[in-house]
Coordinates of C-alpha atoms (C1' of nucleotides) in Angstrom, one line a residue:
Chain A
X879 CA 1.9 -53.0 -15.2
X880 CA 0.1 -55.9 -17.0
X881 CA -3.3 -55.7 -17.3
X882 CA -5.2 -57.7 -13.9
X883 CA -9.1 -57.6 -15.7
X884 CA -11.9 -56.7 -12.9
X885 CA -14.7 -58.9 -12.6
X886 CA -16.7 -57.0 -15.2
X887 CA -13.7 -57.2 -17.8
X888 CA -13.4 -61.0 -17.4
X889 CA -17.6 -61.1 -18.3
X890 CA -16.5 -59.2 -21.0
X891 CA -13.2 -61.4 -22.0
X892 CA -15.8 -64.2 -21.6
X893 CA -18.1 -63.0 -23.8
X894 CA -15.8 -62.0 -26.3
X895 CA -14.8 -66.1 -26.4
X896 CA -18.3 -66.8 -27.1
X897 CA -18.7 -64.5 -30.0
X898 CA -15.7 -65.8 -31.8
X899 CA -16.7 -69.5 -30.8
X900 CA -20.0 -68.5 -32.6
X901 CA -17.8 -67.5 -36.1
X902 CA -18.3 -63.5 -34.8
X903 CA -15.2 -61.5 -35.5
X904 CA -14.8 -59.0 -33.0
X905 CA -12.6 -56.5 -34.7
X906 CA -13.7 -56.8 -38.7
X907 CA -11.6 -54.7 -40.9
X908 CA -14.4 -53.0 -43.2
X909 CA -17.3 -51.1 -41.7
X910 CA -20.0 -49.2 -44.1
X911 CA -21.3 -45.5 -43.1
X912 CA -24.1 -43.9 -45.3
X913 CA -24.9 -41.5 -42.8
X914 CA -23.4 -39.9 -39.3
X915 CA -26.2 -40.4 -36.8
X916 CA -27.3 -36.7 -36.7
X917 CA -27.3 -37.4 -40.7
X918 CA -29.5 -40.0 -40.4
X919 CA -31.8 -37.8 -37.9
X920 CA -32.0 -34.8 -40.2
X921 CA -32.6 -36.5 -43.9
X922 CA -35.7 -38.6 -41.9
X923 CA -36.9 -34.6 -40.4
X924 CA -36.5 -33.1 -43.9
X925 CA -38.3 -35.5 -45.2
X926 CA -41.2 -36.3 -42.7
X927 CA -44.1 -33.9 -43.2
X928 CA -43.7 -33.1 -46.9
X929 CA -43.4 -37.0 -48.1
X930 CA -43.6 -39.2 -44.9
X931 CA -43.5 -42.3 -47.0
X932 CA -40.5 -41.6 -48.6
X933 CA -39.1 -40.7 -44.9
X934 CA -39.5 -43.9 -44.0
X935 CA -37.7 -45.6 -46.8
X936 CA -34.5 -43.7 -46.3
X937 CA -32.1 -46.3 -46.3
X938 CA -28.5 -46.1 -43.7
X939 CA -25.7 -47.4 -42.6
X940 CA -24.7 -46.0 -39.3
X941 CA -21.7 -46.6 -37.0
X942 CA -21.1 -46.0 -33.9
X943 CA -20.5 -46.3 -30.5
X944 CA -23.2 -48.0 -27.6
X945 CA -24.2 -45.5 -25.7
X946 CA -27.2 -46.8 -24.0
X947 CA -29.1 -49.7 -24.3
X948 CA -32.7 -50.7 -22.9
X949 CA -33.7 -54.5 -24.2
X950 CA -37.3 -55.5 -23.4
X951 CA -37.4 -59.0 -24.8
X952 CA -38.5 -59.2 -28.6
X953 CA -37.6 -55.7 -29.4
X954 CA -34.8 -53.5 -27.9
X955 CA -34.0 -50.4 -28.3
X956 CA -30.1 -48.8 -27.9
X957 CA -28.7 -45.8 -29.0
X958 CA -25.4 -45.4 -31.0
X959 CA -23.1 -42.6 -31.3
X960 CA -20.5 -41.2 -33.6
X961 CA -19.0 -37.7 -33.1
X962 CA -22.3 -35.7 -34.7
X963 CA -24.4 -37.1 -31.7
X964 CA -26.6 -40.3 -31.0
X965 CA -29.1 -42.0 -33.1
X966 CA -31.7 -44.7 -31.5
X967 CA -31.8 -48.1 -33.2
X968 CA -34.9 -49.9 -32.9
X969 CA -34.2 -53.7 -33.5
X970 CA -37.7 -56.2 -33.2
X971 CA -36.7 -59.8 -33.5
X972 CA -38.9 -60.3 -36.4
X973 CA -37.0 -57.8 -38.5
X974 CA -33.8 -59.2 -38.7
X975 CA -31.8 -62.3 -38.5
X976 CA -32.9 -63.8 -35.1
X977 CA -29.4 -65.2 -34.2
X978 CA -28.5 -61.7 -34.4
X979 CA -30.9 -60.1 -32.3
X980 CA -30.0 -62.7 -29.8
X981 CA -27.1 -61.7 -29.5
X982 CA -28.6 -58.1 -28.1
X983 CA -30.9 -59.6 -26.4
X984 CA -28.5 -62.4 -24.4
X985 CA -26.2 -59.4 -24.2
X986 CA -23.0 -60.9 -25.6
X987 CA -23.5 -57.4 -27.1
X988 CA -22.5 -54.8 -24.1
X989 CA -22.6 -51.3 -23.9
X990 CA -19.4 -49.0 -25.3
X991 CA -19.5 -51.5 -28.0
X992 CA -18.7 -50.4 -31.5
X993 CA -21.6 -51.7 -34.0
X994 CA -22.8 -50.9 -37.6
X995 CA -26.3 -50.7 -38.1
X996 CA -28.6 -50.9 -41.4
X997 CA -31.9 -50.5 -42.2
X998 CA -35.1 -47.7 -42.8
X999 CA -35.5 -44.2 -40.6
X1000 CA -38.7 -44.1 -38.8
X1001 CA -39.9 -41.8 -35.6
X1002 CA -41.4 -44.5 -33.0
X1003 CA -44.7 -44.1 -31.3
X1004 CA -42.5 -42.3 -27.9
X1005 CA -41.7 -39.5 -30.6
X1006 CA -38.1 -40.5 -31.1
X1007 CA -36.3 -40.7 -34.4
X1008 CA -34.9 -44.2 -35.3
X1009 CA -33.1 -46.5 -37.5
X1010 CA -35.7 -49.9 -37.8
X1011 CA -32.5 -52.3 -38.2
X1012 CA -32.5 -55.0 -40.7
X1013 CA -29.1 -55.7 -40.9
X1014 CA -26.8 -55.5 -37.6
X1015 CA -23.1 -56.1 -37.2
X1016 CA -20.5 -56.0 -34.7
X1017 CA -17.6 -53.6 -35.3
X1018 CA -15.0 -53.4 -32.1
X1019 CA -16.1 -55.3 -29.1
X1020 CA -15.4 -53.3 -25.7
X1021 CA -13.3 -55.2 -23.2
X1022 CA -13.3 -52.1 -20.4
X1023 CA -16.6 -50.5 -19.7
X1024 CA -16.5 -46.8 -19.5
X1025 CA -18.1 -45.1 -16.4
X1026 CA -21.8 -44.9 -16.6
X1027 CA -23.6 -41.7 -16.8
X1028 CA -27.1 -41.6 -17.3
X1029 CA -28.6 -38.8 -18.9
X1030 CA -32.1 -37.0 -18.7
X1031 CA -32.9 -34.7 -20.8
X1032 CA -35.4 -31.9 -18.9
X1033 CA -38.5 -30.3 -20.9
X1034 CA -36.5 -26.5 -21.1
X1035 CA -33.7 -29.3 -22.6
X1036 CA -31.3 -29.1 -20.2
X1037 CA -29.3 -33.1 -19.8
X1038 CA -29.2 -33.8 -16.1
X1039 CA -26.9 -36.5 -15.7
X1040 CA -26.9 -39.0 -13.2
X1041 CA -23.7 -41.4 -12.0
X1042 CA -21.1 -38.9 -13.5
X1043 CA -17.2 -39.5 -14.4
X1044 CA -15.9 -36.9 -12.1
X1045 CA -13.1 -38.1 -10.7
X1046 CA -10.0 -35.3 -11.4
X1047 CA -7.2 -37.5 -11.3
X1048 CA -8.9 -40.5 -13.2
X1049 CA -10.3 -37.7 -15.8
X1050 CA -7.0 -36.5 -16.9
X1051 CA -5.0 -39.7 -16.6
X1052 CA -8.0 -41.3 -18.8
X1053 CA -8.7 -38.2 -21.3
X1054 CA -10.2 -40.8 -24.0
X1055 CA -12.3 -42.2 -21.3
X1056 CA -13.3 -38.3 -19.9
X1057 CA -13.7 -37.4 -24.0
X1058 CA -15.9 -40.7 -24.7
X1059 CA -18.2 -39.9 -21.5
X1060 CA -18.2 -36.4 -20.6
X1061 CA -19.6 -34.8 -23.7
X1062 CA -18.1 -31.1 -22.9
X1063 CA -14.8 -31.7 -22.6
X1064 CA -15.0 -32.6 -26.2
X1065 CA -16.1 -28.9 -27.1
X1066 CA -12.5 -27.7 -25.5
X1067 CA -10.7 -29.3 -27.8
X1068 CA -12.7 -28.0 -30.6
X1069 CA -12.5 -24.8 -29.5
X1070 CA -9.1 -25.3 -29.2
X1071 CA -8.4 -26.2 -32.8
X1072 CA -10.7 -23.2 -34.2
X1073 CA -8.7 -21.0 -31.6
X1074 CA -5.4 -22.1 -33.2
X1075 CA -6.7 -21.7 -37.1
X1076 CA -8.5 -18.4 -36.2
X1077 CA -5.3 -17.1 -34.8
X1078 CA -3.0 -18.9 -38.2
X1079 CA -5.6 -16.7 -40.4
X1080 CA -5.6 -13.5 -38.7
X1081 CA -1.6 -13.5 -38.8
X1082 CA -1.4 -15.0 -42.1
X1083 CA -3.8 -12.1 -43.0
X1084 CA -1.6 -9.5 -42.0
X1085 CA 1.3 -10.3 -43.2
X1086 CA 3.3 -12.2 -41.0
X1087 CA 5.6 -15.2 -42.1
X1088 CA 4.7 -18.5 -40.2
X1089 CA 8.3 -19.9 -39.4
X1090 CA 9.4 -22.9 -37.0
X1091 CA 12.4 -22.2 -34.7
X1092 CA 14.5 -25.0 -33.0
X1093 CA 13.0 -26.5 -30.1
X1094 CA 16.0 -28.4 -29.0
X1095 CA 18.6 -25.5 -28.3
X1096 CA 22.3 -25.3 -27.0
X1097 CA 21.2 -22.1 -25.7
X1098 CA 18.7 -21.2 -23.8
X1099 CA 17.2 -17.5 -23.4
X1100 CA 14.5 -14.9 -24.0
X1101 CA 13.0 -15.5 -20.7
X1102 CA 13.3 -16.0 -17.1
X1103 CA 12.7 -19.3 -16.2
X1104 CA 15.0 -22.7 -15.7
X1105 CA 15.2 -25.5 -18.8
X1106 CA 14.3 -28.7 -18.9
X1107 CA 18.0 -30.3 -20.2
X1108 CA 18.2 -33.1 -22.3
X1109 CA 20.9 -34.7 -24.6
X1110 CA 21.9 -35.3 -27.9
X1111 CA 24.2 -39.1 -27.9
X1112 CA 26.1 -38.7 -31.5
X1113 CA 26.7 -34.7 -30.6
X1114 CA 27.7 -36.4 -26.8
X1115 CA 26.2 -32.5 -26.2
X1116 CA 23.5 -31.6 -23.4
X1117 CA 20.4 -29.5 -24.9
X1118 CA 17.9 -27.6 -23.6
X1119 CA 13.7 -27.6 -24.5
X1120 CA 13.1 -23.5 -25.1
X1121 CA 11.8 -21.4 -22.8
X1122 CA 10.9 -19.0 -25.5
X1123 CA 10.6 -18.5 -29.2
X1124 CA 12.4 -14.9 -29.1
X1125 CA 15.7 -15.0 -29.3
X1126 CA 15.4 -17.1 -33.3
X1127 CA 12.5 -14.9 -34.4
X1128 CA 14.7 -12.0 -33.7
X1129 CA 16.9 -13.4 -35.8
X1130 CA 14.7 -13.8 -38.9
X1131 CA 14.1 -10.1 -38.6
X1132 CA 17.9 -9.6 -39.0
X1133 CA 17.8 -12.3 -41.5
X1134 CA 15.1 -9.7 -43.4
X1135 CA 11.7 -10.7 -43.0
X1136 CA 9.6 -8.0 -41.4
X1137 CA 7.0 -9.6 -39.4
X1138 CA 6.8 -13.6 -38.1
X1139 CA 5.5 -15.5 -36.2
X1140 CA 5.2 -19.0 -34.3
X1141 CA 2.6 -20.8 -33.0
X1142 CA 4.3 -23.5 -30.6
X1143 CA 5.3 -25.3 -27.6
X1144 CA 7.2 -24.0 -24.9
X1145 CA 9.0 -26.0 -22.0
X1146 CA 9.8 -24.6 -18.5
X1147 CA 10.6 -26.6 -15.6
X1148 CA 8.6 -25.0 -13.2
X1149 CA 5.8 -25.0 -11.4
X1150 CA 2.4 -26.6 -12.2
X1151 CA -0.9 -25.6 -11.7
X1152 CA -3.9 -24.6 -13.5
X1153 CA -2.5 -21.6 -15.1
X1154 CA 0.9 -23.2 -15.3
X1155 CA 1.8 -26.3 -17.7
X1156 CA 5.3 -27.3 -18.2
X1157 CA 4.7 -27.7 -21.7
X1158 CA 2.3 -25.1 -22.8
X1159 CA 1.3 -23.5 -26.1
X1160 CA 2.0 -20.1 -27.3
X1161 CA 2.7 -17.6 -29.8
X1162 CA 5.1 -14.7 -30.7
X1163 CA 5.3 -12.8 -33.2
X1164 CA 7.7 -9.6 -33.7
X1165 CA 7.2 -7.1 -36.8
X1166 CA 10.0 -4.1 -37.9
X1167 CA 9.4 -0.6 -37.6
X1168 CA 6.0 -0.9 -34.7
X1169 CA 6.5 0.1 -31.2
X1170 CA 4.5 -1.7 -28.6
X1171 CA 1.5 0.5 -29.5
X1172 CA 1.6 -1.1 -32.7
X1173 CA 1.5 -4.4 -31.2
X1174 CA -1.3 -3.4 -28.8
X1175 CA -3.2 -2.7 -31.5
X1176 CA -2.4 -5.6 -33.3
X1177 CA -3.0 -7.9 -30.2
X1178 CA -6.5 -6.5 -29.7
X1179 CA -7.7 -6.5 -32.9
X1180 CA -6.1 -10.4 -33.1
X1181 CA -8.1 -11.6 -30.0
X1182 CA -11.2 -10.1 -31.2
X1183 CA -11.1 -11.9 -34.6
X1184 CA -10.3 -15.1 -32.8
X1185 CA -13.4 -14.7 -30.4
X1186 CA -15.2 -13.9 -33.5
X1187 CA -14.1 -17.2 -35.1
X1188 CA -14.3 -19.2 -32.2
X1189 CA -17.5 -18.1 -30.6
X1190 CA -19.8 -16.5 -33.3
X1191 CA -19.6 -12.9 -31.0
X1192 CA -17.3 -11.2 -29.0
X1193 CA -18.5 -12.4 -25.6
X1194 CA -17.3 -15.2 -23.3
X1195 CA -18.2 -16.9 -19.9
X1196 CA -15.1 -18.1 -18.4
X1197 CA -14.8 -18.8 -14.2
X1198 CA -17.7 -17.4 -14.0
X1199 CA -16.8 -14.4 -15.9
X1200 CA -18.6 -12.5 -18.7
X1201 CA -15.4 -10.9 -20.8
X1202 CA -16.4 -8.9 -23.7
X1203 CA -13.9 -8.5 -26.6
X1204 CA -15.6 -6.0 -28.4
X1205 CA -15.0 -2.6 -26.9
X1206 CA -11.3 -1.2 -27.1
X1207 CA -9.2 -2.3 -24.4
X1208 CA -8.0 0.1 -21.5
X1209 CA -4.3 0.7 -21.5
X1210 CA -3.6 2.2 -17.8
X1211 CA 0.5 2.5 -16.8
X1212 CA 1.5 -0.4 -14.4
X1213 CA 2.3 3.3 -11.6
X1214 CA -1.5 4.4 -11.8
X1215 CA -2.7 0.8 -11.6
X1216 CA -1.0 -0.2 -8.6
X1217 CA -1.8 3.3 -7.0
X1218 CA -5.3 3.2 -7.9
X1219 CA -5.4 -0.6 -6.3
X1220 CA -3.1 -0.1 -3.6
X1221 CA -2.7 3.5 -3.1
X1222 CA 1.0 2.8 -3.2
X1223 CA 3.0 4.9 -5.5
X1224 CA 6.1 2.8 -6.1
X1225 CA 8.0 5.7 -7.0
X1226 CA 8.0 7.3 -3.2
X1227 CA 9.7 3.7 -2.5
X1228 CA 13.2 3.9 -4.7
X1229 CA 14.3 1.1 -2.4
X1230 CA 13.4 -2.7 -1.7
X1231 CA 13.5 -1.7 2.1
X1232 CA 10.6 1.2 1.9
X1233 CA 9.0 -0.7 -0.7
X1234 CA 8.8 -3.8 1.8
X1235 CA 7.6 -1.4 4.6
X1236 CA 4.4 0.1 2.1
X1237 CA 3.4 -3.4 1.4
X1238 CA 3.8 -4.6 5.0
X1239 CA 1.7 -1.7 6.2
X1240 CA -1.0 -2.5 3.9
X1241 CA -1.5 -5.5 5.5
X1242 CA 0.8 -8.2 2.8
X1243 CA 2.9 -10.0 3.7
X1244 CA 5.9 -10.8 1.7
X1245 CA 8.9 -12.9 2.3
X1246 CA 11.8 -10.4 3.3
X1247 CA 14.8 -9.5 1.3
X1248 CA 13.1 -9.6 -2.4
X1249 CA 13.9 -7.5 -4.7
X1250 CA 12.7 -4.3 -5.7
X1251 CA 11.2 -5.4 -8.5
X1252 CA 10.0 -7.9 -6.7
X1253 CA 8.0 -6.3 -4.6
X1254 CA 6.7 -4.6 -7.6
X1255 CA 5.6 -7.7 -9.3
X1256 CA 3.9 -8.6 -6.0
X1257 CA 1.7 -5.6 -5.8
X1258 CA 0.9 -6.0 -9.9
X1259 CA 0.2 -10.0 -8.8
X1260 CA -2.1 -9.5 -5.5
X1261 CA -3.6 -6.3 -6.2
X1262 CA -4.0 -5.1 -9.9
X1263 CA -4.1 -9.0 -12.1
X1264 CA -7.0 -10.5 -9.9
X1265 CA -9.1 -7.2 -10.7
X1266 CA -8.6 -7.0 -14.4
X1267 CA -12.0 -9.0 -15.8
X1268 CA -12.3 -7.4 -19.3
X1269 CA -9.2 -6.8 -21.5
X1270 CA -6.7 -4.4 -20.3
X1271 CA -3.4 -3.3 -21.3
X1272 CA -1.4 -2.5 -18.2
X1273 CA 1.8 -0.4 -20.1
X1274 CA 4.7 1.4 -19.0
X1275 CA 6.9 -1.0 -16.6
X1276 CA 9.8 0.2 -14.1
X1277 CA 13.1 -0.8 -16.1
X1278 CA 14.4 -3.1 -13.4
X1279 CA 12.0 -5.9 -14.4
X1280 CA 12.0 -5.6 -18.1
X1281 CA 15.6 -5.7 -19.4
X1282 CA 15.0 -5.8 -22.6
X1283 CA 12.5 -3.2 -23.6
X1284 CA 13.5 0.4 -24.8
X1285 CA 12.9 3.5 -22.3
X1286 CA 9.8 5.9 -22.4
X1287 CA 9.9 9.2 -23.7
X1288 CA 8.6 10.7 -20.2
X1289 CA 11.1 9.4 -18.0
X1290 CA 13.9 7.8 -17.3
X1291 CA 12.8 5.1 -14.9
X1292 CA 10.4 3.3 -17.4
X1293 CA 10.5 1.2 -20.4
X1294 CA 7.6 1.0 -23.1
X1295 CA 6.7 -2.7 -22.3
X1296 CA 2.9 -4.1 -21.7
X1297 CA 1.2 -7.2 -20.6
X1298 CA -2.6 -7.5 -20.8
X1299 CA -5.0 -9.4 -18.4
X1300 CA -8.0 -11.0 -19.2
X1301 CA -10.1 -12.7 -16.3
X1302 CA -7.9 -12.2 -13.8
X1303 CA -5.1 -13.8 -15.5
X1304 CA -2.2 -12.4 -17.1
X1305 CA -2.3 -13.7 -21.2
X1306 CA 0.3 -12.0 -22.9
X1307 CA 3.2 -9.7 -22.6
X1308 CA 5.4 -7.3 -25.2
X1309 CA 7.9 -4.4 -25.5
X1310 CA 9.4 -2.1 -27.6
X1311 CA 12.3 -4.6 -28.3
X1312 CA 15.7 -3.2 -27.3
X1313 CA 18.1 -3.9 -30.1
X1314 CA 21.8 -1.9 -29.7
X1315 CA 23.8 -5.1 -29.3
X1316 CA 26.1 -3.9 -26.5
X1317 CA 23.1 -2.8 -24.1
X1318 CA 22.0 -6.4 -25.1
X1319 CA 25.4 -8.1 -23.8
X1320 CA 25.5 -6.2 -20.7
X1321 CA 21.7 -7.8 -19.8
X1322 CA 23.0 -11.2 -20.8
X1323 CA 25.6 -10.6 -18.1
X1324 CA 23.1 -8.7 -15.4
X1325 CA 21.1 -12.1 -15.7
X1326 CA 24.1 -14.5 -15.8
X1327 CA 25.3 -13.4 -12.7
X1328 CA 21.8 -13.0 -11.2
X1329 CA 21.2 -16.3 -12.2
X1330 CA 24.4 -17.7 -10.5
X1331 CA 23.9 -16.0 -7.5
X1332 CA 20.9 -17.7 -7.3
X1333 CA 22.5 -20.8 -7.5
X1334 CA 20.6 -22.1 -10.3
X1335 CA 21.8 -23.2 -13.7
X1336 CA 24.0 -20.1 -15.5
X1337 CA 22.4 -18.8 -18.4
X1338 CA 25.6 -19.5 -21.1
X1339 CA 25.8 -15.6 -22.9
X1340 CA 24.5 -16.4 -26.3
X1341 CA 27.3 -15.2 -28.6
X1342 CA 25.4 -16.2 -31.5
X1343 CA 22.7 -14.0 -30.9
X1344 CA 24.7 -11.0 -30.2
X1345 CA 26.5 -11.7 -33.6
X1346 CA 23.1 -11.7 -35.4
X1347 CA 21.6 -8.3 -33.3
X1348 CA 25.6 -6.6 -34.4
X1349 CA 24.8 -7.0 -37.9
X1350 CA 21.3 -5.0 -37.2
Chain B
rG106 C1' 10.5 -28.5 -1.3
rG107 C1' 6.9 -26.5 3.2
rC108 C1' 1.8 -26.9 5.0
rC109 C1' -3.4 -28.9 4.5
rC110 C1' -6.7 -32.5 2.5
rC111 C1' -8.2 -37.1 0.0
rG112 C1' -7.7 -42.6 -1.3
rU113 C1' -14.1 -47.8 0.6
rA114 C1' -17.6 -52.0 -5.4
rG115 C1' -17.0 -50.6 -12.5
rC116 C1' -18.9 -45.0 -11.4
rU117 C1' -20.7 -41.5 -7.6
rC118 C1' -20.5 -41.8 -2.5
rA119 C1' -22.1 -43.1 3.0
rG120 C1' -19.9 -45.6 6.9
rU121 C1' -15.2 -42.3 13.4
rG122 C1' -13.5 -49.1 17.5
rG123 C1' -17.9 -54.3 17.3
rU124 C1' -20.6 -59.3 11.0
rA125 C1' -18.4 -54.0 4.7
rG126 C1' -23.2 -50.4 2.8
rA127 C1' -26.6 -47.3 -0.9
rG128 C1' -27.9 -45.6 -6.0
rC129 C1' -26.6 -46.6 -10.9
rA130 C1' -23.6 -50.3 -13.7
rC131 C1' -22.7 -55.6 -14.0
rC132 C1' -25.1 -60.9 -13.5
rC133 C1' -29.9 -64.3 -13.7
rG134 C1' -35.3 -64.3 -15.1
rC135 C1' -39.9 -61.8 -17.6
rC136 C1' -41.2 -58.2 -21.2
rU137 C1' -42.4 -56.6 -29.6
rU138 C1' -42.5 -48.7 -29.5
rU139 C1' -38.6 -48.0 -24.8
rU140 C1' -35.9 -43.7 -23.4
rA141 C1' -33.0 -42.2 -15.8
rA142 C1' -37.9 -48.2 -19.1
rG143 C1' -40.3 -51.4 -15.6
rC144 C1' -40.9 -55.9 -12.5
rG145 C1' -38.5 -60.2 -9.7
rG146 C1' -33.8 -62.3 -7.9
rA147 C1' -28.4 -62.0 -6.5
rG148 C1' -23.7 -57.6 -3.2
rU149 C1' -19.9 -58.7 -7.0
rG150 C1' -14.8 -55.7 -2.2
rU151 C1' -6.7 -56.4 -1.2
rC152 C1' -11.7 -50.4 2.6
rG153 C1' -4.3 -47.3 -1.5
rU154 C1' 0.3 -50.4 0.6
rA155 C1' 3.2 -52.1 4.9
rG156 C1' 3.7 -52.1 9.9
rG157 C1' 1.8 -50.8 14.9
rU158 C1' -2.0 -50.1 19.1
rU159 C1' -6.3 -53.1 20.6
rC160 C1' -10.0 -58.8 22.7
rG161 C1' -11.4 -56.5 18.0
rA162 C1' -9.2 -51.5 12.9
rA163 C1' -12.3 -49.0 6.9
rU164 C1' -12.3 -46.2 11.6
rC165 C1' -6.7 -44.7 16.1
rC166 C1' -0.9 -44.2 15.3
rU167 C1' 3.7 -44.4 12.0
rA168 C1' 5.9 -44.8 7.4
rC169 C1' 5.4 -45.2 2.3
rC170 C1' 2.7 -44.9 -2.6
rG171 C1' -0.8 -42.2 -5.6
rG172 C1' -3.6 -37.7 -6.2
rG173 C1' -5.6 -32.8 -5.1
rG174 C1' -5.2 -27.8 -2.8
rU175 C1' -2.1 -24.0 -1.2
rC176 C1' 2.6 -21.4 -0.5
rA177 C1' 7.5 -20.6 -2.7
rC178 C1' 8.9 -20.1 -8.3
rC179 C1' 6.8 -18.8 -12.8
rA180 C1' 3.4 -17.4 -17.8

RNA sequence: GGCCCCGUAGCUCAGUGGUAGAGCACCCGCCUUUUAAGCGGAGUGUCGUAGGUUCGAAUCCUACCGGGGUCACCA
């Protein structure tokens, strides 16, 4: 699609013709920054009481974005902001070069414009705290206007805003445009980026190994889910994006290192929704000689440090949610869960036909002929997940839908695997890993044929894998 | 993939068969301490696209495109 400018674009495109016919460069290569805006703000305040004169000498250079301007003739006032915040420049006629300032004022200078400003701090007589400009200079001219939000900042300092950018579809196809206008949505993504060094720390911290496994695999495993394929032209090979990181991190433990982990994409050609992203970010880690206590233990005390990190405490509003990390998590087994929710005990129901019966006379219904563990997973979806606010372990999973952990020392019917919920959603998931090779291969077959019957893509049995868990 | 909903100005939206609207933005004019500045002037549009019904369609019908929600699947 080439670009068709809207009448405001073509003012622009107009203007930016008139600059350059006036010797203006529009996109200069050098710009000059003494100060970030809030810099500016807070050498003037330190300043201001204790030696006022010498406040308003400080001398800047600020850069920045145009975030709002308000021209009243000879004197105009717009504010400019960088990523520490906004700073108002005060530009009077009389202070600077007047072919400048006309500029402003004629408004060949727009809004979203990228400027560089120098000249003295000062606080003007509204009680705001300014650069008076002396020197002014165009840095990136804007040919697209961003939406327009108005903002008003209320006495208690609340910002109502006015005219927002709310649009879903246009917010996520634009992110720059929903970053540059919608001021929170730039807090997720630094959030985001303490999450992911709190999290590098804490492992690094204890131990573990940060290793990178292949993303582009011949083989796909270590989860349910269906691959995204692509292909390799030298190699004339199909490959496949991972659906997890296990099956190589198991290998590095054969290899010899006793605890790793890897902090990654993953890529499942599934579903998409809020909680589902067909590339989303994870981590895994697996250590030697713990059992999934161990890693409980090691997952709670690895969220609470990243809360710590991230948010200064161990509390968090999220959906409308207040989750506290601080207190030790419940671990309640999946059975008493589901009973205590439901009042079904799955283990009255050792068939998919009695199971489906319990659920239907509880008033679910559920599309006939899953399977048990199915049906299981449904109750632990609808019932249990949506209930678990603060951070629980649910532990202790029927066998059928965990292959691959080891058994529990009470019964036969369960394996020691967990998952824990936070708000409703279900955020991680573990086992004791099971790790005779020739229980291993017979899974690898259970899910190749379930995965054919199912006519979707055959899971190929991963020989190399099995080679590397025989030598354990 | 099934079902439901949405698409009107740069942004947010109103408009359910009879001349396309509002606020802000943009444009023109005034204004040397403003801050949702103010005052005066001007509505700037492929009503998602293509057909159909009708004297007449933003409005009703069909298909398509784009998007959202939900179910199925999954984390």
């Amino acid at each position: 699609m080439t670009w068709q400018p809207n009448r405001l674009e073509q003012e622009r495109l107009e203007k930016a013709r008139e600059l350059e016919a006036l010797g203006i460069e529009l996109y200069p290569p050098h710009a000059e920054r003494t100060h970030t805006c809030a810099q500016a703000i807070a050498a003037f305040e330190a300043l201001e009481t204790s030696d006022p004169e010498a406040a308003e000498s400080i001398e800047v250079a600020v850069c920045g974005r145009i975030r709002r301007v308000n021209i009243k003739g000879k004197i105009s006032f717009l504010h400019i902001e960088d990523e520490s915040g906004r700073v108002q420049l005060m530009l009077r006629i009389n202070d600077m070069d007047e072919k400048t300032y006309l500029l402003v004022r004629d408004k060949l200078i727009d809004m979203d414009d990228f400027v560089q400003a120098k000249g003295t701090m000062m606080r003007t007589r509204a009680g705001e705290v300014s650069v008076l400009v002396r020197e002014f200079k165009l840095l990136a001219k804007s040919l697209s206007p961003l939406p327009v939000i108005k903002q008003r900042r209320l006495e208690d300092g609340t910002i109502v805003e006015y005219g927002e950018f709310s649009d879903i579809e246009t917010r996520y196809r634009q992110r720059y445009a929903d970053l540059a206008v919608n001021h929170d949505v730039r807090e997720v993504f630094r959030k985001r980026s303490r999450t992911i060094s709190a999290l590098r720390a804490f492992m690094d911290s204890e131990g573990f190994l940060e290793v990178e496994t292949p993303i582009l695999q011949p083989i796909y495993g270590g989860a349910a889910a269906r691959p995204f394929v692509t292909h390799h032209n030298q190699l004339d090979q199909d490959l496949y994006l991972r659906i997890s990181f296990e099956l190589y991190l198991k290998r590095l433990l054969v290899g010899g290192y006793d605890a790793v982990y890897e902090i990654g994409r993953d890529f499942r050609n599934e579903g998409v929704s809020y909680k589902h992203n067909p590339e989303f970010t994870q981590i895994e880690f697996y250590k030697a000689y713990i059992d999934y206590n161990g890693v409980m233990d090691l997952t709670e005390r690895l969220l609470r440090y990243v809360v710590q990190q991230v948010t200064g405490g161990t509390v968090i509003e999220y959906q409308g949610h207040t989750v506290d990390f601080g207190p030790e998590w419940p671990r309640i087994r999946l059975r008493d869960a589901i009973r205590q929710h439901t009042g079904i005990d799955y283990m009255d129901y050792p068939d998919a036909a009695s199971l489906e019966q319990a659920i239907r006379d509880i008033g679910d219904q559920v599309t006939p002929g899953q399977t048990w563990g199915k049906l299981v997973d449904h109750l632990l979806g609808k019932h249990v997940e949506p209930k678990l606010i603060q951070p629980t372990f649910v532990i202790d999973y029927p066998r059928d839908i965990s292959p691959f952990a080891k058994r529990v020392s009470y019964d036969d019917f369960h394996v020691e695997r967990f998952e824990f919920f936070i708000a409703g959603m279900e955020m991680g998931n573990a086992f004791t890993e099971l790790n005779d090779p020739r229980d291993q291969e017979q899974r690898f077959l259970d899910m190749q044929r379930l995965y054919s019957s199912e006519d979707d893509e055959a899971t190929p049995l991963d020989e190399d894998y099995l080679r590397a868990m025989r030598y354990t």
